[in-house]
Amino acid sequence: MSSRYAVILVKNPENPSEYLFGTRRDNGKVNFPAGGINEKEDPKAGAARELLEETGFTAKNLKLASCIRKKDKEGKPIIVYTYTSEIEGSPNLQNDPDMEFQSLYWQDPFTVKNEDLHVPESENSGLKTLKTIIKR
């Protein structure tokens, strides 16, 4: 069975050119809210759970933007579901069992440097999907 992951793209309601990023605790790199989908979990439910755990925000109007099947670094099949979402609530980084992010911020994805990404752009399904959606 393929491992499954969810990536959540959240547009800044006050500045639509910016999206939500988190700075990771382990390496200082940036990433969208994302994470593994549990074995029997619905992908959409997994995306909503990951967003809540990692950011404290509740997903609102969660919509599937892409589903990409690929292989991980070891050649094992994975599926990456990328969702767009609006949010409700306030940021809270304390509910993540992995304590992945040390901070959250808004940034134009076209200005993020490849060397700052946790997952390089060439492998970053969320960033590829986002750049397809918002073509500039």
Short mmCIF file of C-alpha atoms in Angstrom, two decimals:
data_model
loop_
_atom_site.label_atom_id
_atom_site.label_comp_id
_atom_site.label_asym_id
_atom_site.label_seq_id
_atom_site.Cartn_x
_atom_site.Cartn_y
_atom_site.Cartn_z
CA MET A 1 0.00 0.00 0.00
CA SER A 2 1.20 3.51 -0.79
CA SER A 3 1.95 6.00 1.96
CA ARG A 4 -0.38 8.97 1.77
CA TYR A 5 0.26 12.60 2.60
CA ALA A 6 -1.78 15.79 2.69
CA VAL A 7 -0.56 19.31 1.91
CA ILE A 8 -2.76 22.25 2.82
CA LEU A 9 -2.51 25.56 0.93
CA VAL A 10 -4.03 28.45 2.90
CA LYS A 11 -4.38 31.86 1.25
CA ASN A 12 -4.00 34.93 3.45
CA PRO A 13 -7.50 36.45 3.69
CA GLU A 14 -5.97 39.93 3.99
CA ASN A 15 -3.42 39.56 1.17
CA PRO A 16 -4.38 36.97 -1.49
CA SER A 17 -0.85 36.79 -2.92
CA GLU A 18 0.42 35.26 0.34
CA TYR A 19 0.07 31.72 1.65
CA LEU A 20 0.62 30.15 5.06
CA PHE A 21 4.07 28.70 5.71
CA GLY A 22 5.67 27.28 8.81
CA THR A 23 9.29 27.35 9.87
CA ARG A 24 10.39 23.91 11.04
CA ARG A 25 11.99 23.39 14.45
CA ASP A 26 14.39 20.68 13.27
CA ASN A 27 16.15 22.44 10.40
CA GLY A 28 14.80 26.01 10.12
CA LYS A 29 13.44 25.26 6.64
CA VAL A 30 9.94 26.30 5.55
CA ASN A 31 7.00 24.19 4.50
CA PHE A 32 3.27 24.32 4.01
CA PRO A 33 1.20 22.61 6.70
CA ALA A 34 1.36 18.95 5.70
CA GLY A 35 1.64 15.45 7.08
CA GLY A 36 0.85 11.80 6.86
CA ILE A 37 -2.68 10.49 6.43
CA ASN A 38 -3.49 7.61 8.78
CA GLU A 39 -4.13 4.17 7.27
CA LYS A 40 -7.95 4.17 7.35
CA GLU A 41 -8.36 7.95 7.42
CA ASP A 42 -10.14 9.79 4.63
CA PRO A 43 -7.61 12.10 2.88
CA LYS A 44 -9.77 15.19 3.40
CA ALA A 45 -10.18 14.39 7.09
CA GLY A 46 -6.42 13.82 7.33
CA ALA A 47 -5.74 17.21 5.75
CA ALA A 48 -8.11 18.94 8.19
CA ARG A 49 -6.48 17.11 11.13
CA GLU A 50 -2.95 18.01 10.01
CA LEU A 51 -3.89 21.69 9.57
CA LEU A 52 -5.42 21.80 13.06
CA GLU A 53 -2.52 19.94 14.69
CA GLU A 54 0.25 21.91 13.04
CA THR A 55 -1.27 25.40 13.09
CA GLY A 56 -4.27 25.48 15.44
CA PHE A 57 -6.49 26.63 12.57
CA THR A 58 -9.69 24.82 11.64
CA ALA A 59 -10.11 24.08 7.93
CA LYS A 60 -13.02 25.77 6.18
CA ASN A 61 -14.05 25.01 2.57
CA LEU A 62 -11.32 22.40 2.16
CA LYS A 63 -11.06 21.50 -1.55
CA LEU A 64 -8.89 18.97 -3.35
CA ALA A 65 -6.51 20.76 -5.74
CA SER A 66 -4.40 17.80 -6.87
CA CYS A 67 -3.63 14.17 -6.24
CA ILE A 68 -0.13 13.15 -7.30
CA ARG A 69 1.22 9.62 -7.29
CA LYS A 70 4.98 9.40 -7.20
CA LYS A 71 7.85 7.58 -5.54
CA ASP A 72 9.70 8.67 -2.43
CA LYS A 73 13.50 8.83 -2.13
CA GLU A 74 13.64 5.06 -1.52
CA GLY A 75 11.47 4.34 -4.57
CA LYS A 76 8.35 3.44 -2.57
CA PRO A 77 5.01 4.63 -3.97
CA ILE A 78 3.36 7.59 -2.27
CA ILE A 79 0.25 9.64 -2.90
CA VAL A 80 0.21 13.38 -2.14
CA TYR A 81 -3.18 15.04 -1.82
CA THR A 82 -2.96 18.83 -2.01
CA TYR A 83 -5.90 20.83 -0.68
CA THR A 84 -6.78 24.50 -0.62
CA SER A 85 -8.49 25.80 2.48
CA GLU A 86 -9.74 28.86 4.23
CA ILE A 87 -9.23 28.94 8.00
CA GLU A 88 -11.02 29.73 11.22
CA GLY A 89 -9.62 30.23 14.69
CA SER A 90 -6.28 31.37 16.02
CA PRO A 91 -2.77 30.02 15.56
CA ASN A 92 -1.65 27.48 18.15
CA LEU A 93 1.52 25.45 17.69
CA GLN A 94 1.16 23.50 20.95
CA ASN A 95 -1.26 20.77 19.73
CA ASP A 96 1.08 19.16 17.21
CA PRO A 97 2.34 15.81 18.56
CA ASP A 98 5.44 16.26 16.37
CA MET A 99 5.96 19.93 17.37
CA GLU A 100 7.00 20.47 13.75
CA PHE A 101 6.72 24.25 13.38
CA GLN A 102 8.38 26.89 15.54
CA SER A 103 6.52 29.73 13.79
CA LEU A 104 3.88 30.47 11.15
CA TYR A 105 3.91 33.31 8.66
CA TRP A 106 2.42 34.50 5.36
CA GLN A 107 4.57 34.75 2.23
CA ASP A 108 4.17 35.00 -1.51
CA PRO A 109 5.16 31.48 -2.69
CA PHE A 110 6.92 32.95 -5.73
CA THR A 111 9.40 34.64 -3.39
CA VAL A 112 10.39 31.58 -1.37
CA LYS A 113 13.96 30.55 -2.15
CA ASN A 114 14.47 26.90 -3.06
CA GLU A 115 17.26 26.56 -0.49
CA ASP A 116 14.81 27.64 2.25
CA LEU A 117 12.27 24.88 1.43
CA HIS A 118 12.11 21.73 3.53
CA VAL A 119 11.08 19.84 0.39
CA PRO A 120 12.94 21.21 -2.67
CA GLU A 121 10.77 22.73 -5.38
CA SER A 122 11.55 19.90 -7.80
CA GLU A 123 9.90 17.45 -5.37
CA ASN A 124 7.40 19.80 -3.71
CA SER A 125 3.92 18.70 -4.83
CA GLY A 126 2.21 21.48 -2.87
CA LEU A 127 4.31 24.25 -4.39
CA LYS A 128 3.97 22.81 -7.91
CA THR A 129 0.18 22.63 -7.49
CA LEU A 130 0.00 26.15 -6.08
CA LYS A 131 2.07 27.63 -8.90
CA THR A 132 -0.23 25.89 -11.40
CA ILE A 133 -3.32 27.28 -9.69
CA ILE A 134 -2.14 30.90 -9.46
CA LYS A 135 -0.08 31.12 -12.68
CA ARG A 136 1.84 34.38 -13.01
#
